[in-house]
XYZ file of C-alpha atoms in Angstrom:
518
model
C 42.602 22.582 -29.108
C 39.827 24.595 -27.508
C 37.739 27.395 -29.000
C 35.325 29.875 -27.382
C 34.185 33.522 -27.715
C 36.273 34.615 -24.716
C 40.067 34.481 -24.730
C 40.157 34.003 -20.938
C 37.745 31.085 -21.237
C 39.690 29.477 -24.068
C 42.863 29.819 -22.007
C 41.207 28.057 -19.048
C 40.309 25.133 -21.287
C 43.742 25.048 -22.904
C 45.368 24.845 -19.471
C 43.322 21.714 -18.738
C 44.363 20.139 -22.042
C 48.030 20.965 -21.461
C 47.775 19.179 -18.116
C 46.459 16.023 -19.796
C 42.755 16.634 -19.231
C 39.991 15.348 -21.477
C 38.008 17.404 -23.978
C 34.994 17.320 -21.652
C 37.061 18.540 -18.710
C 38.459 21.360 -20.850
C 34.979 22.363 -21.972
C 33.645 22.419 -18.398
C 36.493 24.733 -17.351
C 35.801 26.915 -20.396
C 32.049 26.874 -19.822
C 32.411 27.931 -16.193
C 34.664 30.795 -17.210
C 32.157 31.882 -19.884
C 29.437 31.933 -17.200
C 31.520 34.669 -15.563
C 32.989 36.567 -18.548
C 29.907 36.457 -20.806
C 26.954 37.050 -18.442
C 25.065 38.719 -21.295
C 25.019 35.481 -23.310
C 25.156 32.571 -20.863
C 25.362 31.572 -17.217
C 24.469 28.959 -14.634
C 20.861 30.167 -14.726
C 20.553 28.754 -18.242
C 20.889 25.540 -20.260
C 23.504 23.683 -22.318
C 23.351 21.261 -25.246
C 26.301 18.942 -25.827
C 27.618 16.790 -28.668
C 30.436 14.383 -27.776
C 32.411 11.779 -29.664
C 35.182 9.476 -28.591
C 38.150 8.884 -30.874
C 36.417 5.862 -32.461
C 33.500 7.984 -33.658
C 30.845 7.015 -31.109
C 28.611 10.106 -31.050
C 26.157 11.025 -28.300
C 24.220 14.101 -27.261
C 23.624 15.430 -23.748
C 20.534 17.619 -23.493
C 20.939 19.893 -20.481
C 17.520 21.490 -20.983
C 15.310 22.687 -18.143
C 11.588 21.889 -18.152
C 8.517 24.065 -17.655
C 7.400 24.451 -14.065
C 4.415 22.655 -12.589
C 2.664 26.015 -12.120
C 1.926 28.398 -14.988
C 1.610 32.075 -14.036
C -1.999 33.252 -14.083
C -0.992 36.084 -16.396
C -0.250 33.571 -19.180
C -3.437 32.434 -20.877
C -4.154 30.566 -24.129
C -3.588 32.682 -27.205
C -1.747 35.477 -25.377
C 1.973 36.166 -25.924
C 4.414 34.987 -23.278
C 6.372 37.930 -21.817
C 9.913 38.084 -23.155
C 11.443 39.507 -19.963
C 10.786 39.646 -16.259
C 9.443 37.077 -13.776
C 6.660 35.809 -16.082
C 9.316 34.741 -18.615
C 11.106 32.520 -16.043
C 8.981 29.511 -16.957
C 11.660 26.812 -17.140
C 14.355 25.522 -14.828
C 18.089 25.755 -15.602
C 20.179 22.686 -16.449
C 23.668 23.998 -17.221
C 25.256 23.021 -13.901
C 23.753 19.536 -13.986
C 25.039 19.114 -17.551
C 28.585 19.921 -16.410
C 28.535 17.076 -13.866
C 26.692 14.753 -16.267
C 29.408 15.285 -18.865
C 32.191 14.827 -16.292
C 30.646 11.519 -15.207
C 30.808 10.408 -18.853
C 34.420 11.588 -19.074
C 35.363 9.618 -15.961
C 33.539 6.458 -17.058
C 34.574 6.385 -20.724
C 37.549 8.701 -21.326
C 39.637 8.194 -18.202
C 38.849 11.650 -16.864
C 40.073 12.397 -13.359
C 39.218 16.077 -12.785
C 36.516 17.101 -10.329
C 33.975 19.813 -10.973
C 35.391 21.709 -8.009
C 38.874 21.728 -9.533
C 37.653 22.811 -12.958
C 35.505 25.756 -11.843
C 38.017 27.183 -9.358
C 39.591 29.586 -11.927
C 36.143 30.991 -12.738
C 35.426 31.520 -9.038
C 38.663 33.469 -8.673
C 37.822 35.601 -11.701
C 34.310 36.373 -10.462
C 35.680 37.266 -7.027
C 38.745 39.278 -8.031
C 37.375 40.788 -11.214
C 38.318 40.899 -14.884
C 38.400 43.515 -17.664
C 34.832 43.906 -18.859
C 34.446 43.145 -22.576
C 33.251 45.505 -25.283
C 30.551 42.943 -26.055
C 29.143 43.063 -22.516
C 29.143 46.872 -22.570
C 27.425 46.919 -25.960
C 24.582 44.693 -24.797
C 24.223 46.544 -21.506
C 23.897 49.831 -23.368
C 21.529 48.230 -25.855
C 19.136 47.377 -22.997
C 19.669 50.536 -20.918
C 16.035 51.594 -21.330
C 14.785 48.212 -20.130
C 16.958 46.804 -17.357
C 15.811 49.124 -14.562
C 12.634 47.033 -14.534
C 14.532 43.735 -14.141
C 14.632 42.493 -10.515
C 18.120 42.700 -9.006
C 19.850 43.397 -12.313
C 21.018 47.004 -12.189
C 22.643 46.636 -8.764
C 25.121 44.147 -10.248
C 25.689 45.331 -13.804
C 25.115 49.102 -13.568
C 25.477 50.005 -9.865
C 24.405 53.512 -8.896
C 23.139 53.953 -12.433
C 26.644 54.111 -13.909
C 27.309 52.301 -17.182
C 30.695 50.544 -17.257
C 33.226 51.037 -20.033
C 35.274 48.319 -21.802
C 38.404 47.320 -19.948
C 37.430 48.391 -16.446
C 37.447 45.749 -13.721
C 34.141 43.989 -13.152
C 33.502 41.790 -10.097
C 30.622 39.428 -9.313
C 30.966 38.482 -5.619
C 27.443 37.019 -5.319
C 28.040 34.747 -8.318
C 31.429 33.784 -6.875
C 29.728 32.639 -3.655
C 27.244 30.552 -5.639
C 30.031 28.922 -7.638
C 31.915 28.222 -4.383
C 28.804 26.517 -3.031
C 28.726 24.289 -6.122
C 32.444 23.573 -5.782
C 32.042 22.633 -2.108
C 28.701 20.801 -2.110
C 28.562 19.501 -5.706
C 26.411 20.252 -8.751
C 23.184 18.951 -7.246
C 23.315 21.588 -4.490
C 22.048 23.907 -7.226
C 18.930 21.722 -7.502
C 18.116 20.324 -4.071
C 20.567 21.791 -1.563
C 21.165 25.050 0.274
C 21.905 26.919 -2.948
C 18.635 25.634 -4.419
C 16.754 27.093 -1.439
C 18.377 30.487 -1.986
C 17.631 30.351 -5.714
C 13.962 29.507 -5.204
C 13.575 32.154 -2.516
C 15.108 34.762 -4.794
C 12.985 33.779 -7.793
C 9.817 33.663 -5.688
C 10.537 37.103 -4.259
C 10.824 38.421 -7.826
C 7.495 36.828 -8.755
C 8.599 33.671 -10.573
C 6.391 30.569 -10.479
C 9.294 28.074 -10.420
C 9.175 25.795 -7.354
C 11.692 23.783 -5.363
C 10.187 20.600 -6.793
C 10.673 21.905 -10.347
C 14.347 22.510 -9.683
C 14.831 19.138 -7.988
C 13.423 17.298 -11.012
C 15.834 18.916 -13.484
C 18.134 16.368 -15.122
C 20.403 16.149 -18.180
C 19.530 13.412 -20.665
C 21.859 11.290 -22.803
C 20.215 10.765 -26.199
C 21.119 9.544 -29.673
C 22.123 12.257 -32.102
C 20.481 12.677 -35.508
C 22.683 12.445 -38.586
C 22.934 13.071 -42.312
C 25.422 11.773 -44.882
C 27.031 14.640 -46.811
C 29.517 13.269 -49.316
C 32.279 11.471 -47.423
C 31.295 13.211 -44.182
C 28.474 12.420 -41.740
C 26.984 15.440 -39.998
C 25.554 14.991 -36.479
C 23.200 17.242 -34.526
C 21.208 17.004 -31.284
C 17.639 15.687 -31.701
C 14.273 17.254 -30.809
C 13.397 19.454 -29.075
C 16.410 21.231 -30.659
C 16.444 22.558 -34.211
C 19.284 20.198 -35.129
C 16.949 18.519 -37.636
C 16.447 21.867 -39.403
C 20.206 22.347 -39.796
C 20.602 18.842 -41.211
C 17.589 19.292 -43.491
C 19.158 22.472 -44.868
C 22.383 20.631 -45.604
C 20.476 17.719 -47.149
C 18.664 20.081 -49.533
C 21.955 21.743 -50.475
C 23.524 18.352 -51.152
C 20.664 17.619 -53.553
C 21.305 20.951 -55.278
C 24.989 20.141 -55.732
C 27.043 22.952 -54.162
C 30.083 22.063 -56.256
C 28.119 23.174 -59.312
C 28.459 26.813 -58.215
C 31.293 28.940 -56.872
C 31.875 30.030 -53.281
C 30.737 33.543 -52.422
C 28.687 34.027 -55.571
C 25.048 35.088 -55.729
C 24.205 31.437 -56.456
C 25.862 30.420 -53.196
C 23.893 32.887 -51.065
C 20.610 32.421 -52.955
C 20.522 28.642 -52.753
C 21.533 28.511 -49.084
C 18.827 31.088 -48.257
C 16.215 29.129 -50.206
C 17.233 25.848 -48.557
C 16.915 27.527 -45.142
C 13.387 28.666 -45.987
C 12.240 25.123 -46.797
C 13.818 23.730 -43.634
C 12.275 26.468 -41.481
C 8.809 25.746 -42.883
C 9.207 22.157 -41.651
C 10.773 23.225 -38.351
C 7.491 24.152 -36.634
C 6.852 20.424 -36.164
C 9.816 20.133 -33.786
C 8.873 19.904 -30.100
C 9.570 17.882 -26.951
C 9.224 14.230 -28.075
C 7.802 13.332 -24.647
C 4.709 15.349 -25.597
C 4.793 15.219 -29.394
C 3.857 11.998 -31.220
C 4.853 13.352 -34.646
C 7.552 11.207 -36.308
C 10.179 13.778 -37.255
C 12.577 11.323 -38.910
C 10.979 11.872 -42.301
C 12.410 15.404 -42.397
C 15.659 13.815 -43.618
C 14.333 11.209 -46.092
C 15.585 11.288 -49.677
C 12.030 11.906 -50.883
C 11.513 14.977 -48.673
C 14.955 16.434 -49.407
C 14.613 15.920 -53.162
C 11.131 17.445 -53.182
C 12.358 20.501 -51.241
C 15.331 20.936 -53.581
C 13.070 20.639 -56.648
C 10.846 23.366 -55.195
C 13.702 25.876 -55.268
C 13.951 28.234 -58.216
C 17.467 29.304 -59.125
C 16.054 32.551 -60.519
C 13.440 33.625 -57.980
C 13.313 33.984 -54.200
C 10.433 32.605 -52.149
C 8.482 35.252 -50.224
C 9.338 35.149 -46.517
C 6.921 36.726 -44.007
C 7.552 34.207 -41.228
C 8.291 34.900 -37.531
C 11.857 35.169 -36.308
C 13.136 33.579 -33.094
C 15.543 35.654 -31.037
C 18.355 34.316 -28.908
C 21.978 34.640 -27.892
C 24.384 32.024 -26.644
C 28.018 30.931 -26.679
C 29.683 28.132 -28.655
C 32.658 26.267 -27.238
C 34.449 23.110 -28.281
C 37.547 21.064 -27.564
C 39.478 18.056 -28.806
C 42.028 16.329 -26.568
C 45.277 14.436 -27.100
C 43.393 11.117 -27.268
C 41.136 12.307 -30.101
C 37.976 12.684 -28.016
C 35.810 15.668 -28.970
C 33.172 17.911 -27.409
C 30.968 20.550 -29.056
C 28.689 22.658 -26.816
C 26.276 25.580 -26.816
C 25.500 27.270 -23.488
C 22.752 29.879 -23.216
C 20.285 31.972 -21.236
C 18.255 32.493 -24.467
C 18.022 36.297 -25.052
C 20.915 38.585 -24.214
C 20.716 38.846 -20.401
C 18.071 36.087 -20.312
C 14.946 37.069 -18.409
C 16.830 39.903 -16.718
C 15.790 38.454 -13.345
C 18.556 37.879 -10.788
C 17.704 35.113 -8.319
C 17.965 36.973 -5.011
C 21.471 37.213 -3.561
C 22.901 34.418 -5.741
C 24.158 36.642 -8.573
C 22.496 34.226 -11.014
C 20.613 35.644 -14.013
C 17.728 33.295 -14.856
C 16.979 32.362 -18.435
C 13.811 33.253 -20.367
C 13.820 30.099 -22.498
C 10.163 29.529 -21.623
C 9.331 32.464 -23.907
C 10.002 30.047 -26.786
C 6.806 28.141 -25.936
C 3.518 28.750 -27.746
C 0.242 29.454 -25.931
C -1.772 28.376 -28.969
C -3.838 25.292 -27.980
C -2.783 22.220 -29.928
C 0.511 23.690 -31.162
C 3.360 21.126 -31.025
C 5.316 23.536 -28.821
C 2.377 24.463 -26.560
C 3.360 25.345 -22.986
C 2.617 22.484 -20.587
C 3.964 21.569 -17.109
C 7.130 19.482 -17.281
C 7.625 20.096 -20.998
C 10.874 21.232 -22.595
C 10.536 24.093 -25.111
C 11.585 24.078 -28.738
C 15.300 24.739 -28.633
C 17.442 26.722 -31.056
C 20.742 25.388 -29.683
C 22.307 22.849 -32.035
C 26.065 22.386 -31.743
C 27.466 20.268 -34.560
C 29.946 17.462 -34.957
C 31.052 15.702 -38.158
C 32.796 12.392 -38.751
C 34.915 11.623 -41.797
C 35.490 7.953 -42.559
C 34.087 7.219 -39.100
C 36.446 9.463 -37.113
C 35.883 12.964 -35.639
C 36.596 15.620 -38.258
C 34.714 18.856 -37.463
C 33.379 20.565 -34.330
C 31.263 23.615 -35.081
C 28.522 25.834 -33.744
C 27.375 29.406 -33.437
C 25.430 31.952 -31.461
C 22.234 33.281 -32.968
C 18.918 31.391 -32.522
C 17.346 31.375 -36.015
C 20.713 32.417 -37.350
C 22.355 29.170 -36.245
C 21.300 26.949 -39.191
C 21.941 29.868 -41.557
C 25.489 30.469 -40.335
C 26.263 26.747 -40.112
C 25.121 26.135 -43.697
C 27.443 28.855 -44.987
C 30.336 27.569 -42.874
C 29.848 23.913 -43.806
C 29.560 24.549 -47.545
C 32.736 26.619 -47.375
C 34.577 23.960 -45.395
C 33.307 20.824 -47.110
C 32.539 21.912 -50.672
C 35.023 24.705 -51.266
C 37.963 23.654 -49.090
C 38.344 26.807 -47.001
C 40.177 26.713 -43.676
C 38.250 27.364 -40.443
C 39.639 30.906 -40.194
C 38.817 31.660 -43.835
C 35.295 30.277 -43.561
C 34.585 32.276 -40.388
C 35.847 35.552 -41.860
C 33.702 35.395 -45.013
C 30.424 37.373 -45.354
C 27.213 35.895 -43.949
C 23.507 36.650 -43.963
C 20.511 36.638 -41.632
C 16.967 36.097 -42.892
C 13.869 37.771 -41.467
C 13.061 40.058 -38.547
C 15.627 40.732 -35.842
C 15.745 42.747 -32.629
C 17.056 45.714 -34.656
C 14.991 45.385 -37.838
C 11.279 44.565 -37.956
C 11.333 43.975 -41.724
C 11.340 40.518 -43.304
C 14.475 41.386 -45.205
C 17.580 39.404 -46.013
C 20.408 41.032 -44.058
C 23.694 40.572 -45.912
C 27.122 41.748 -44.820
C 28.470 44.555 -47.010
C 31.633 42.738 -48.077
C 29.585 40.207 -50.065
C 30.059 42.729 -52.881
C 27.924 44.943 -55.115
C 27.579 42.283 -57.813
C 26.072 39.832 -55.307
C 23.674 42.460 -53.952
C 22.536 43.390 -57.479
C 22.074 39.771 -58.555
C 20.114 38.791 -55.419
C 17.882 41.844 -55.793
C 17.053 40.774 -59.356
C 16.030 37.356 -58.015
C 13.488 38.999 -55.712
C 15.348 39.079 -52.365
C 14.476 42.098 -50.217
C 17.954 43.062 -49.094
C 19.303 45.151 -46.269
C 23.027 45.793 -46.147
C 24.659 45.376 -42.742
C 28.252 46.167 -41.872
C 30.990 43.649 -42.549
C 31.736 41.433 -39.529
C 28.360 42.417 -38.059
C 27.276 41.216 -34.623
C 23.992 40.211 -36.290
C 25.816 37.460 -38.189
C 26.547 35.458 -35.038
C 29.724 34.322 -33.320
C 30.805 30.900 -34.539
C 33.688 28.574 -33.827
C 35.296 25.655 -35.659
C 37.842 22.963 -34.864
C 38.945 20.683 -37.723
C 40.835 17.416 -37.189
C 42.473 16.080 -40.349
C 42.988 12.388 -41.000
C 46.743 12.764 -40.352
C 45.959 14.166 -36.887
C 46.646 17.818 -37.712
C 44.302 20.116 -35.767
C 43.231 23.516 -37.067
C 40.661 25.885 -35.598
C 39.461 29.425 -35.092
C 36.804 31.491 -33.387
C 34.786 34.163 -35.098
C 36.490 37.501 -35.789
C 33.090 38.963 -34.778
C 33.767 37.792 -31.186
C 36.214 38.509 -28.356
C 37.486 34.931 -28.412
C 39.932 32.616 -30.087
C 41.006 29.023 -30.603
C 44.042 27.917 -28.617
C 46.095 24.847 -29.435
C 47.648 22.868 -26.642
C-alpha cells in the first residue's frame, strides 16, 4: 500500500509496488510526483526526512536536511528577525534529491531493490512536461498569497503568468522543472549538487540575491542516523532524532501514557484537554532541540520516566495552562508505503512554508525552501544560525513496531501541528481501536497562533460538538471554532499492518489524496 496527499502521486507509487518494487522505490516515485503536483507544499528545492524499517523491525532514519550556507546575508544581524520570504530566507541548501538516491542505495543494498532513480522519476517528468489538472489546494494557496508573490523572484511567470490566476482543473505545465528533472534522470542525483544543474541553480539563486554558494550545495549530504523511540503499551513508537521535533512527539505520547488514555473516552472533553496539556509540556521542552553537531545538550532525558511522570503530574484535569508561546509555521507532504516483503517507509517532504521562500532558482523551475527562517538570531540560543548548521526541524514522520514488527506508518503536514495531530491519531488508533480512516476523519485541534489567526487560542473543529466546546471553555481554554475538516488541521496519512498481514490505510479527507493498495 502507498498513501499520499495526491491521487496521481499515490498511483505512481502503487504502480511500482504492483511491479514488484520496494517500499522505498514506491516512495521515491510518489515523492517525485508530489514535487510536480504539490509545488505549494514540497519540491526538489526542499528537504525530506525518512523513517524506514525492514520486515524484521530494524528501524533507521535518513535525514535529508540541508545546512546553512557558509555566508550569512549582511541584512541578518543578531537579534533581528530572519525574513520569512525572498532571497534572504534562502539560507539553507536543499537535500530532497540526495535523499532519494540515498534511500535507493539502501533499498538496493538491503531490500533487493533494482529500480534506478531515472526510471522512478520518469512519470513525474512526463507530467511536468505535458501538464496535469491543477488542484484546488494549489489554487487556494496561490490565491492566499496573491498580495505577496509579485515580489518573489521568478514566481509569477510560472504560477500566475500574465497576472492570471488559474482555476482548479485546468491544465498546468512546468517545462522548466521538467528539464531539471530530466537532467537528474540523465546525469544522476548529484548533478543537482555539483554538476551542470548545480551551476544553473547557483546562478539563478545568486541572480535573485541568495547567499548560497556552489560549495554549500556540493557539501549537502543525507545522513543515516538512529531513530529515537518510546514504549507505548505493546507498541514501540519511533521518530527521527534531533534536529527534528520527533522527541517532542514522543514526549507528548509518553506523558499521555502516564495519564492513562484508557481511563477516558475517545472524543470527549477529557480527550482533547489532556492531549492539549501534554502538548504544552512537550513544547516547553522542545526549545532545547537543535543540530547535535552544534548542541552539547543531552536530549535523551526528555523521555525518561522521571521527566514524563513529572510532566503528567503537572497537568490539571480541571484547568488549562496559559499558552502565550510562539507558533512555528510550515507546510509539507506526508507519504508512506509498505511492500510485499513487509518493508516500510514513512516520509515527510517539504519546502517549509507554502511556496517555500517564493524564490525560483533562475530557469530551473525550482522553488527554493525558506527552512533557514526556522533559525534564531539570538546569541547563545540552541538553534542560533551558524554556517554549516542544520535548523530545528518540524518534520517528524512516524513508524511503530508491534511485537518487533512494523505495525504503523504515520505522519502529517503542519509544522507545530504535527505532534498535535499525531497525538490525536495515535490515541485513537492505539487506545480506542479506530481504523485509519476513522481516526483521520475525526475532529482535531491546533494550539496557538497561525497564519490566519494571531491569537493564542485553541482552534477546534466544529464537529467536536457543543458539549466539548462548553466543557473546555469551563476549564479555561480560549477556544476558536474552525470548520469541520479544516485545512488548518493538517493533512495526515496512515498505513496499518496487522499481525496477520492485513494492510489497511487512508489519507486525510482534508487532502486531495488517498491510500492505494497494490
